[in-house]
């Protein structure tokens, strides 16, 4: 593809997709074939031109969703509309795995082959090869299948996501969601329904042109079978409805359900009904926030001891205070909903099962930190979460819970959803800023920290979904009662994504302080004789041994044990799982996902993968060669940890190191 404006023209379909997002062009200067002399004297410059750069990612989505790939003519047209150099737009488009800049069929079947799905998906891929042909090769009927990193559906492995481009997309998506929503209310025995009096309009009635322009047809097939995938590849609309989100919460049917602070509404309320949400304590926390005032809210959050749940465990109250105190304005709030750590799916379940909780929590965070605009950066592979959130946002606006005067308190706040496009690194807080602003999702050097200069160069507070949702019990219970849960250094409840060799995989909520063994027993621990290892914290975390199940699941407890809670992943591996193959998969993942801007990570992740490949191939080889490769891994790992810009490079060697040191891999 040329990196300058070429002669290629957009098709009518591409032009329509971009115009549906941006509106019709003000002048034929913006990409028309027949410009007049008047048009040639018309131009936008300076701030007006730069001000729409943040529409680049939504524009790329619009093209990709409509046509299935991004052509030179389509990209050129988008660039002219946004005054973005094509070379830069090309660099952005190629950054994301969900976009294609080469022609491809409209239907793409993505099969997860990551850690939790690796075992079951091996047979699935073999079967697909025999039925549909090799991966990445178009098949008859206009589809292609490909291997994918984690899709965040680990409790239903093996998982697949079918995406079909086109304009009939919304009908398929809405039909699938309506079925899922009905299942949710029914299975939970909810008193409410989508048709509750005074509830929000049905999702299909939400009219937001920008959303329609971005829509694609999605079918989530999990657990996936070869037959179901072949059928879904022919027609995503014919795929079976996705199970209700409550299916991912094994505790929802248990006696302790009422004691859950974060998951108690999942399966009990209809996620499409604002009235249901309000009937279950919804918006009580926001009302209390308005009573306390911004400083009072920050005091409560600080006193609660709430630590960020994304892995860094930074005190939330301190972060909010630092943002609120910045003299520069406007302030922004960013909710990081781009969970892409292999094995993690907690944010998806929360957004699908209790979307209003996140919206209420974001409103409180915005109020406390002086932000009037929030961005919800949502993982691109979460179609149902997006529909549920978009619907909830529309309903909240209609009922005055978002907008110029929230709850009549004179506070203006609204939330915009920004969809990621398949880049793990965009879960890094500063990478989100670049992605939203229309640049490659590369992390920025810190300082300056986001609380000083974040999104659009302004003070920004970034929290992930779980952290924000914790603010609700902090305000409804009060800081003191909240802090009484858990341990002194790790307060409150914690969500754990349990998958792998357990009989009841899913999302579990436990107070901090429960042990790893207690959690695994709850999830149906495998035969203790067969348990080989547990991966804590995902690919960026570390392995522990079966004789270490008394590790307390707290920030301090895992730190003392020389491991990490990370994002809350708990992946059990029994003796049927080939550990060297798992380690190689982790290395492949980091090599793929490194943004490449700093050498230790860009080169180190490749060297790590090469060494692990040699170790796998040479299982019965020379001991001296094995020792040399292990030494090389240590050297490369130390360089990545010490000299990488961001957490990806700094943690890319963690799991491999723990496998060598704790599990005795390659000994
Ligand atoms: S550590 Fe890796 S992912 Fe992070 S900025 Fe450097 S190259 Fe990019």
XYZ file of C-alpha atoms and ligand atoms in Angstrom:
675
model
C 0.000 0.000 0.000
C 1.300 3.453 -0.862
C 2.017 5.681 2.070
C 0.698 8.817 0.406
C -2.578 9.784 -1.161
C -2.869 7.598 -4.204
C -5.254 7.353 -7.099
C -7.415 4.691 -5.492
C -10.963 5.756 -4.850
C -13.216 4.601 -2.038
C -16.157 2.444 -3.008
C -19.642 3.734 -2.281
C -19.802 1.296 0.600
C -16.578 2.599 2.139
C -17.613 6.197 1.673
C -20.961 5.454 3.327
C -19.283 3.742 6.271
C -17.031 6.743 6.952
C -19.796 9.286 6.378
C -22.080 7.413 8.770
C -19.474 8.017 11.455
C -18.312 11.535 10.608
C -21.344 12.938 8.860
C -21.326 14.121 5.267
C -18.232 16.085 4.188
C -18.435 19.862 4.537
C -16.784 20.282 1.183
C -15.809 18.208 -1.816
C -12.209 18.907 -0.751
C -12.630 16.037 1.696
C -12.214 13.175 -0.708
C -14.644 13.874 -3.511
C -13.873 13.020 -7.141
C -15.379 16.182 -8.546
C -14.028 19.179 -6.742
C -14.968 22.639 -7.873
C -12.771 25.745 -7.801
C -14.581 26.761 -4.645
C -13.662 23.499 -2.994
C -10.013 24.047 -3.792
C -10.059 27.326 -1.879
C -11.572 25.591 1.118
C -9.467 23.924 3.741
C -9.330 23.164 7.400
C -6.159 23.727 9.324
C -4.692 24.065 12.764
C -6.785 22.951 15.684
C -9.877 22.277 13.568
C -7.978 19.761 11.492
C -6.145 18.141 14.374
C -9.225 18.088 16.552
C -10.709 15.088 14.801
C -7.644 12.870 14.895
C -9.237 10.883 17.706
C -11.842 9.666 15.217
C -9.198 7.675 13.361
C -9.676 4.423 15.283
C -13.492 4.569 15.092
C -13.096 5.337 11.372
C -10.903 2.296 10.834
C -13.475 0.205 12.672
C -16.207 1.629 10.457
C -14.379 0.577 7.279
C -13.340 -2.810 8.591
C -16.818 -3.555 9.972
C -18.543 -2.623 6.744
C -16.259 -4.267 4.209
C -14.173 -6.730 6.188
C -10.873 -5.056 5.377
C -9.411 -1.575 4.799
C -8.550 -0.741 1.220
C -6.187 1.970 0.039
C -9.104 3.970 -1.332
C -11.037 3.633 1.928
C -8.038 4.629 4.027
C -7.271 7.597 1.780
C -10.838 8.802 2.088
C -10.764 8.522 5.870
C -7.434 10.375 5.929
C -8.787 13.230 3.837
C -11.822 13.510 6.099
C -9.640 13.690 9.208
C -6.616 15.515 7.769
C -4.336 12.663 8.816
C -1.295 11.716 6.686
C -1.916 8.289 5.082
C 1.450 7.014 6.281
C 0.434 7.653 9.871
C -2.984 6.109 9.387
C -1.352 3.064 7.812
C 0.899 2.756 10.861
C -2.140 2.889 13.130
C -4.236 0.437 11.110
C -1.449 -2.145 10.983
C -0.988 -1.904 14.738
C -4.245 -3.733 15.482
C -4.865 -7.407 14.834
C -8.585 -7.012 14.141
C -7.938 -4.917 11.034
C -6.797 -6.248 7.702
C -5.197 -4.126 5.010
C -5.378 -6.929 2.514
C -8.568 -8.197 0.900
C -10.192 -10.924 2.916
C -13.624 -12.531 3.100
C -16.340 -10.763 5.036
C -16.570 -13.511 7.624
C -13.610 -14.194 9.904
C -13.605 -17.042 12.422
C -11.109 -16.468 15.230
C -10.260 -19.557 17.247
C -8.542 -19.005 20.585
C -5.368 -21.039 20.968
C -4.132 -19.339 24.120
C -3.273 -20.992 27.426
C -6.750 -21.901 28.727
C -7.981 -22.986 25.290
C -4.762 -24.527 24.010
C -5.557 -28.123 24.917
C -9.134 -28.382 23.672
C -8.558 -26.098 20.683
C -5.770 -28.297 19.283
C -8.302 -30.894 18.107
C -10.656 -28.134 17.045
C -8.030 -26.577 14.770
C -7.146 -29.949 13.288
C -10.788 -30.572 12.536
C -11.247 -27.104 11.028
C -8.241 -27.699 8.794
C -9.852 -30.812 7.408
C -13.271 -29.167 6.963
C -12.379 -25.612 5.925
C -8.781 -25.897 4.822
C -5.664 -24.278 6.303
C -5.916 -21.267 8.597
C -5.703 -17.822 6.970
C -6.897 -19.234 3.642
C -10.278 -18.100 2.276
C -12.797 -20.883 1.960
C -15.712 -21.260 -0.343
C -18.684 -19.197 0.794
C -16.648 -16.153 1.803
C -15.040 -16.970 5.151
C -11.595 -17.411 6.600
C -10.512 -18.867 9.925
C -7.484 -17.901 11.972
C -5.833 -18.656 15.280
C -6.292 -15.976 17.896
C -4.818 -14.923 21.232
C -7.057 -15.159 24.304
C -10.647 -14.079 23.636
C -11.523 -13.635 27.307
C -13.926 -16.594 27.335
C -11.683 -18.932 29.326
C -14.468 -20.393 31.448
C -16.014 -21.809 28.270
C -12.931 -23.138 26.496
C -12.410 -23.732 23.654
C -13.690 -20.382 22.468
C -14.193 -18.793 19.067
C -15.469 -15.477 17.796
C -17.102 -15.155 14.394
C -17.127 -11.691 12.857
C -19.004 -10.804 9.705
C -18.686 -7.431 8.030
C -21.631 -5.735 6.415
C -24.685 -3.655 7.050
C -26.918 -6.471 8.241
C -24.691 -6.745 11.259
C -26.905 -5.124 13.836
C -29.813 -7.452 13.265
C -27.663 -10.484 13.976
C -26.100 -8.890 17.031
C -29.407 -7.729 18.460
C -31.068 -11.108 17.899
C -28.231 -12.914 19.650
C -28.316 -10.473 22.517
C -32.070 -10.583 22.921
C -31.844 -14.336 23.300
C -29.013 -13.994 25.806
C -30.851 -11.334 27.770
C -33.984 -13.440 28.013
C -31.894 -16.321 29.246
C -30.314 -14.123 31.841
C -33.553 -13.034 33.447
C -35.119 -16.447 33.212
C -32.262 -18.431 34.590
C -31.812 -16.073 37.471
C -35.444 -16.013 38.363
C -35.377 -12.251 38.170
C -38.505 -10.358 38.993
C -37.740 -7.831 36.312
C -37.660 -8.147 32.583
C -36.670 -6.174 29.558
C -40.212 -4.978 29.439
C -40.417 -3.608 32.967
C -42.541 -0.519 33.247
C -40.439 2.563 32.905
C -37.383 0.627 31.884
C -35.048 1.648 29.129
C -36.034 1.143 25.499
C -35.094 -2.201 23.996
C -31.554 -2.347 22.734
C -32.609 -2.516 19.128
C -34.237 0.883 19.562
C -31.044 2.638 20.652
C -30.290 5.137 17.957
C -26.722 6.317 17.891
C -25.439 6.748 14.359
C -21.810 6.447 15.409
C -22.497 3.108 16.992
C -24.350 1.818 13.986
C -21.443 2.825 11.815
C -19.051 0.813 13.929
C -21.193 -2.259 14.246
C -20.173 -5.684 13.067
C -21.996 -9.001 13.243
C -20.547 -11.166 15.940
C -21.239 -14.664 17.103
C -19.489 -16.003 20.163
C -19.182 -19.767 19.961
C -17.952 -21.192 23.255
C -17.485 -23.979 23.938
C -16.833 -24.369 20.236
C -17.258 -27.532 18.212
C -16.121 -28.002 14.616
C -19.718 -28.358 13.436
C -20.878 -25.192 15.245
C -17.983 -23.215 13.803
C -18.543 -24.391 10.259
C -22.206 -23.426 10.588
C -21.362 -20.061 12.140
C -18.832 -19.393 9.377
C -21.660 -19.837 6.854
C -24.116 -17.736 8.832
C -23.185 -16.074 12.157
C -26.868 -15.348 12.723
C -27.584 -19.063 12.930
C -25.170 -19.602 15.818
C -26.712 -20.653 19.120
C -27.363 -17.802 21.565
C -24.573 -17.147 24.004
C -25.259 -18.391 27.544
C -26.279 -15.703 30.022
C -23.412 -14.027 31.924
C -24.582 -15.611 35.165
C -23.309 -18.905 33.784
C -19.794 -17.604 34.378
C -20.478 -17.052 38.099
C -20.706 -20.431 39.865
C -21.354 -18.735 43.219
C -24.539 -17.148 41.856
C -26.529 -20.272 42.623
C -24.987 -20.835 46.045
C -26.086 -19.929 49.551
C -23.459 -17.218 50.003
C -24.692 -15.211 47.077
C -26.069 -12.384 49.224
C -22.654 -11.867 50.748
C -21.113 -11.093 47.383
C -20.364 -7.385 47.095
C -19.407 -7.189 43.416
C -21.262 -10.059 41.733
C -24.508 -10.138 43.712
C -26.546 -8.574 40.912
C -25.209 -10.755 38.070
C -28.030 -13.080 37.046
C -30.447 -11.409 39.413
C -31.142 -8.255 37.450
C -31.918 -7.932 33.812
C -28.844 -6.110 32.502
C -31.125 -4.286 30.062
C -33.340 -2.868 32.802
C -32.391 0.273 34.664
C -35.357 -0.283 36.974
C -34.059 -3.683 37.926
C -30.723 -2.141 38.724
C -32.282 0.545 40.874
C -34.379 -2.041 42.686
C -31.132 -3.746 43.738
C -29.421 -0.730 45.339
C -28.543 0.846 42.019
C -27.550 4.515 42.246
C -27.517 4.500 46.069
C -23.744 5.026 45.936
C -24.011 7.985 43.583
C -26.615 9.602 45.823
C -24.266 9.213 48.776
C -21.438 10.651 46.693
C -23.453 13.802 46.078
C -24.083 14.045 49.817
C -20.388 13.713 50.629
C -19.095 16.049 47.924
C -15.970 15.340 45.814
C -13.500 15.698 48.694
C -15.654 13.486 50.919
C -15.790 10.770 48.258
C -12.016 10.794 47.902
C -11.670 10.618 51.682
C -13.954 7.572 51.831
C -12.107 5.833 49.013
C -8.765 6.599 50.641
C -9.940 5.400 54.049
C -11.299 2.196 52.528
C -7.773 1.209 51.495
C -8.990 0.321 48.007
C -6.036 -0.687 45.828
C -6.171 -0.848 42.037
C -7.164 -4.285 40.798
C -5.277 -4.153 37.512
C -2.052 -5.611 38.898
C -0.121 -2.523 40.020
C -2.160 -2.228 43.264
C -1.829 1.561 43.444
C -4.003 3.231 46.120
C -7.116 4.474 44.325
C -7.792 7.339 46.721
C -4.286 8.752 46.194
C -4.683 8.589 42.455
C -8.038 10.369 42.618
C -6.685 13.024 44.972
C -3.685 13.686 42.716
C -5.953 14.130 39.695
C -8.504 16.273 41.474
C -5.744 18.604 42.713
C -4.388 19.406 39.242
C -4.973 23.041 38.281
C -4.984 22.236 34.561
C -8.391 21.504 33.037
C -10.331 19.662 31.726
C -9.789 16.505 33.702
C -10.612 13.156 32.124
C -11.623 9.764 33.406
C -10.602 6.651 31.512
C -11.997 3.251 32.358
C -9.635 0.543 31.233
C -11.902 -2.244 29.980
C -9.341 -3.666 27.585
C -8.603 -6.739 29.668
C -6.484 -8.909 27.412
C -4.324 -10.793 29.889
C -4.684 -14.443 28.894
C -6.972 -16.117 31.395
C -8.792 -12.911 32.402
C -12.534 -12.414 31.853
C -13.832 -10.658 34.984
C -14.485 -7.284 33.383
C -16.445 -8.948 30.598
C -18.752 -10.706 33.058
C -19.281 -7.494 35.041
C -20.088 -5.448 31.946
C -22.373 -8.096 30.478
C -24.142 -8.951 33.713
C -24.264 -5.623 35.568
C -23.491 -2.799 33.126
C -25.152 -0.016 35.112
C -22.809 -0.681 38.033
C -19.853 0.376 35.922
C -21.648 3.449 34.636
C -22.604 4.503 38.162
C -19.053 3.919 39.391
C -17.573 5.922 36.523
C -19.949 8.779 37.302
C -18.757 8.783 40.925
C -15.102 8.712 39.853
C -15.684 11.577 37.443
C -17.476 13.590 40.110
C -14.703 13.070 42.661
C -11.860 13.943 40.313
C -13.507 16.887 38.566
C -13.935 15.156 35.202
C -16.923 15.828 33.016
C -16.089 13.301 30.366
C -15.272 9.640 30.725
C -13.906 7.265 28.122
C -14.611 3.588 28.406
C -11.891 1.837 26.431
C -13.512 -1.492 25.694
C -11.862 -4.604 24.383
C -12.767 -5.066 20.700
C -13.443 -8.779 21.168
C -16.288 -8.174 23.637
C -19.349 -7.641 21.420
C -21.996 -8.446 24.022
C -20.374 -6.243 26.668
C -20.382 -3.403 24.161
C -24.055 -3.809 23.334
C -24.999 -3.984 27.002
C -22.919 -0.931 27.899
C -24.163 1.113 24.932
C -27.733 0.263 25.841
C -27.200 1.149 29.486
C -25.568 4.449 28.542
C -28.549 5.392 26.380
C -30.965 4.537 29.182
C -28.933 6.457 31.767
C -28.954 9.520 29.512
C -32.679 9.256 29.016
C -33.265 9.135 32.762
C -30.947 12.010 33.657
C -28.260 9.809 35.185
C -25.795 11.029 32.603
C -25.781 14.334 30.785
C -25.706 18.014 31.655
C -27.335 17.699 35.080
C -26.793 14.294 36.661
C -29.575 13.525 39.158
C -30.423 17.229 39.205
C -27.220 17.973 41.124
C -25.765 20.433 38.626
C -22.958 18.069 37.699
C -22.377 17.354 33.994
C -20.920 14.019 33.007
C -21.083 11.672 30.064
C -19.279 8.587 28.878
C -18.039 7.624 25.443
C -17.190 4.081 24.491
C -14.000 3.598 22.505
C -13.500 0.176 21.056
C -10.067 -1.432 21.020
C -9.087 -3.454 17.997
C -7.021 -6.369 19.230
C -3.828 -5.089 20.857
C -2.873 -6.414 24.305
C -0.583 -3.480 24.922
C -3.560 -1.102 24.857
C -4.329 -2.322 28.366
C -1.348 -0.192 29.460
C -2.733 3.111 30.687
C -0.690 5.442 28.515
C -1.104 3.201 25.462
C -4.850 3.740 25.867
C -4.296 7.488 25.585
C -2.424 7.102 22.314
C -5.038 4.706 21.000
C -7.946 7.022 21.853
C -6.100 9.999 20.379
C -5.698 8.172 17.061
C -2.070 7.082 17.298
C -0.438 3.678 17.543
C -1.153 2.195 20.949
C 2.406 2.546 22.175
C 3.040 3.241 25.871
C 4.507 6.608 26.805
C 7.504 7.163 29.038
C 6.612 8.204 32.574
C 6.894 10.809 34.042
C 4.838 12.787 33.352
C 2.249 10.567 34.979
C -1.342 10.437 33.767
C -2.623 12.376 36.768
C -0.612 15.348 35.436
C -0.596 14.808 31.684
C -2.750 12.011 30.414
C -5.400 11.862 27.735
C -5.065 14.805 25.324
C -2.284 16.075 27.596
C -4.696 16.737 30.450
C -4.924 15.356 34.003
C -6.473 11.912 33.741
C -7.437 9.224 36.176
C -7.325 5.673 34.827
C -8.971 2.776 36.641
C -9.973 -0.639 35.455
C -13.497 -2.035 35.647
C -13.050 -4.062 38.823
C -11.447 -1.171 40.695
C -14.285 1.159 39.769
C -17.012 -1.308 40.662
C -15.448 -1.628 44.119
C -16.221 2.027 44.744
C -19.937 1.183 45.003
C -19.661 -0.962 48.160
C -17.124 1.513 49.561
C -19.815 4.196 49.472
C -22.831 2.072 50.342
C -21.144 0.176 53.207
C -18.909 3.030 54.303
C -15.124 2.993 54.269
C -14.785 1.429 57.694
C -17.028 -1.549 56.963
C -15.378 -2.063 53.580
C -11.893 -1.987 55.102
C -12.984 -4.577 57.663
C -13.204 -7.083 54.813
C -9.969 -8.712 53.696
C -6.665 -8.001 55.404
C -5.085 -4.814 56.685
C -3.038 -4.269 53.536
C -5.486 -5.766 51.024
C -8.980 -4.588 51.817
C -12.302 -5.581 50.330
C -13.332 -8.367 48.003
C -11.349 -9.674 45.033
C -12.434 -11.317 41.797
C -10.595 -14.377 40.522
C -10.852 -15.851 37.033
C -10.445 -19.578 37.518
C -9.938 -21.791 34.491
C -7.971 -24.779 33.280
C -8.127 -28.148 35.025
C -11.013 -27.480 37.412
C -14.549 -28.810 37.267
C -16.296 -25.450 37.915
C -14.347 -22.795 35.998
C -15.652 -19.260 36.278
C -15.477 -15.938 38.058
C -15.243 -16.124 41.854
C -15.483 -13.402 44.472
C -13.669 -13.932 47.753
C -12.489 -11.577 50.458
C -8.765 -10.947 50.304
C -6.991 -13.429 52.535
C -8.559 -16.648 51.314
C -5.895 -19.121 50.291
C -5.229 -20.441 46.833
C -6.254 -23.899 48.018
C -9.636 -22.632 49.257
C -10.314 -20.992 45.917
C -9.366 -24.104 43.969
C -11.552 -26.296 46.150
C -14.476 -23.955 45.480
C -13.814 -24.277 41.757
C -13.564 -28.056 41.818
C -9.859 -28.648 42.242
C -8.478 -31.463 40.162
C -7.168 -34.575 41.758
C -4.345 -33.248 43.977
C -2.141 -36.048 42.704
C -2.529 -34.760 39.172
C -2.189 -31.015 39.783
C 1.095 -29.963 38.220
C 1.095 -26.178 38.676
C -1.066 -23.078 39.018
C -0.461 -19.982 36.953
C -1.241 -16.862 38.991
C -1.760 -13.519 37.313
C -1.816 -14.660 33.693
C 0.989 -14.631 31.155
C 2.624 -11.744 33.017
C 2.320 -13.610 36.326
C 4.048 -16.697 37.626
C 3.637 -20.398 38.362
C 3.348 -21.887 41.818
C 3.633 -25.548 42.829
C 0.882 -27.841 44.135
C 2.534 -27.761 47.568
C 2.114 -23.968 47.747
C -1.668 -23.850 47.863
C -1.618 -22.218 51.299
C -0.444 -18.941 49.736
C -2.868 -16.241 50.899
C -4.489 -14.471 47.977
C -3.534 -10.949 48.979
C -1.171 -8.433 47.453
C 1.254 -8.799 50.352
C 0.870 -12.577 50.653
C 1.689 -13.284 47.040
C 4.535 -10.761 47.152
C 6.030 -12.527 50.151
C 5.704 -15.828 48.323
C 7.647 -14.363 45.409
C 4.720 -14.326 43.008
C 1.861 -11.987 42.082
C -1.909 -11.703 42.011
C -1.701 -9.799 38.753
C -5.115 -9.427 37.191
C -6.652 -12.246 39.227
C -6.001 -15.153 36.868
C -5.854 -18.585 38.485
C -5.163 -21.211 35.841
C -4.793 -24.784 37.078
C -2.635 -27.126 35.020
C -2.759 -30.869 35.548
C -0.217 -33.432 34.409
C -1.862 -33.751 31.000
C -0.717 -30.228 30.070
C 2.721 -30.072 28.406
C 4.491 -27.338 30.351
C 7.221 -26.570 27.748
C 4.486 -26.035 25.161
C 2.645 -23.661 27.536
C 5.835 -21.683 28.109
C 6.442 -21.405 24.401
C 2.868 -20.186 23.896
C 3.442 -17.475 26.518
C 6.643 -16.429 24.746
C 4.866 -16.331 21.368
C 2.184 -14.178 22.922
C 4.643 -11.567 24.181
C 6.595 -11.573 20.929
C 3.344 -10.925 19.064
C 2.085 -8.277 21.435
C 5.273 -6.263 22.000
C 4.675 -2.855 20.457
C 8.301 -2.871 19.363
C 9.288 0.649 20.336
C 12.051 -0.337 22.787
C 14.860 -2.737 21.990
C 15.014 -4.918 25.137
C 11.396 -5.948 24.681
C 11.301 -6.051 20.870
C 14.422 -8.195 20.602
C 14.219 -9.908 23.987
C 10.780 -11.422 23.379
C 12.057 -12.894 20.099
C 15.222 -14.306 21.697
C 13.132 -15.759 24.513
C 10.837 -17.501 22.053
C 13.801 -18.846 20.073
C 15.441 -20.308 23.183
C 12.187 -21.910 24.331
C 11.649 -23.384 20.871
C 15.111 -24.919 20.972
C 14.435 -26.303 24.446
C 11.156 -27.808 23.267
C 12.710 -29.356 20.161
C 15.677 -30.691 22.056
C 13.889 -32.375 24.942
C 16.274 -35.306 25.010
C 19.319 -33.417 23.822
C 22.605 -32.371 25.322
C 22.480 -31.128 28.916
C 25.141 -28.520 28.129
C 22.983 -27.000 25.365
C 19.996 -26.900 27.676
C 22.002 -25.154 30.380
C 23.271 -22.628 27.843
C 19.745 -21.792 26.704
C 18.496 -21.459 30.271
C 21.412 -19.099 30.999
C 20.550 -17.113 27.900
C 16.916 -16.907 29.010
C 18.038 -15.496 32.351
C 20.253 -12.907 30.705
C 17.601 -11.819 28.232
C 14.948 -11.824 30.969
C 17.048 -9.560 33.194
C 17.602 -7.116 30.327
C 13.875 -6.989 29.556
C 12.958 -6.498 33.211
C 15.542 -3.778 33.815
C 15.385 -1.793 30.614
C 11.912 -2.027 29.070
C 9.700 1.023 29.036
C 6.501 -0.616 30.193
C 5.084 -3.533 32.104
C 4.853 -5.813 29.067
C 8.595 -6.057 28.596
C 9.239 -5.928 32.332
C 7.042 -8.979 32.977
C 7.499 -10.974 29.750
C 9.971 -13.298 31.441
C 8.135 -13.737 34.756
C 6.226 -16.914 33.934
C 9.205 -18.603 32.286
C 11.479 -17.706 35.188
C 9.001 -19.082 37.714
C 8.639 -22.299 35.708
C 12.398 -22.768 35.767
C 12.927 -21.797 39.404
C 9.762 -23.116 41.061
C 8.691 -26.003 38.866
C 12.124 -27.171 37.807
C 11.356 -26.893 34.102
C 14.306 -28.011 31.917
C 16.159 -29.424 34.945
S 8.302 -2.786 26.850
Fe 7.595 -3.712 24.919
S 5.419 -3.212 24.818
Fe 6.353 -1.863 26.354
S 6.926 -0.013 25.234
Fe 8.713 -1.334 25.160
S 8.471 -2.497 23.234
Fe 6.487 -1.593 23.712
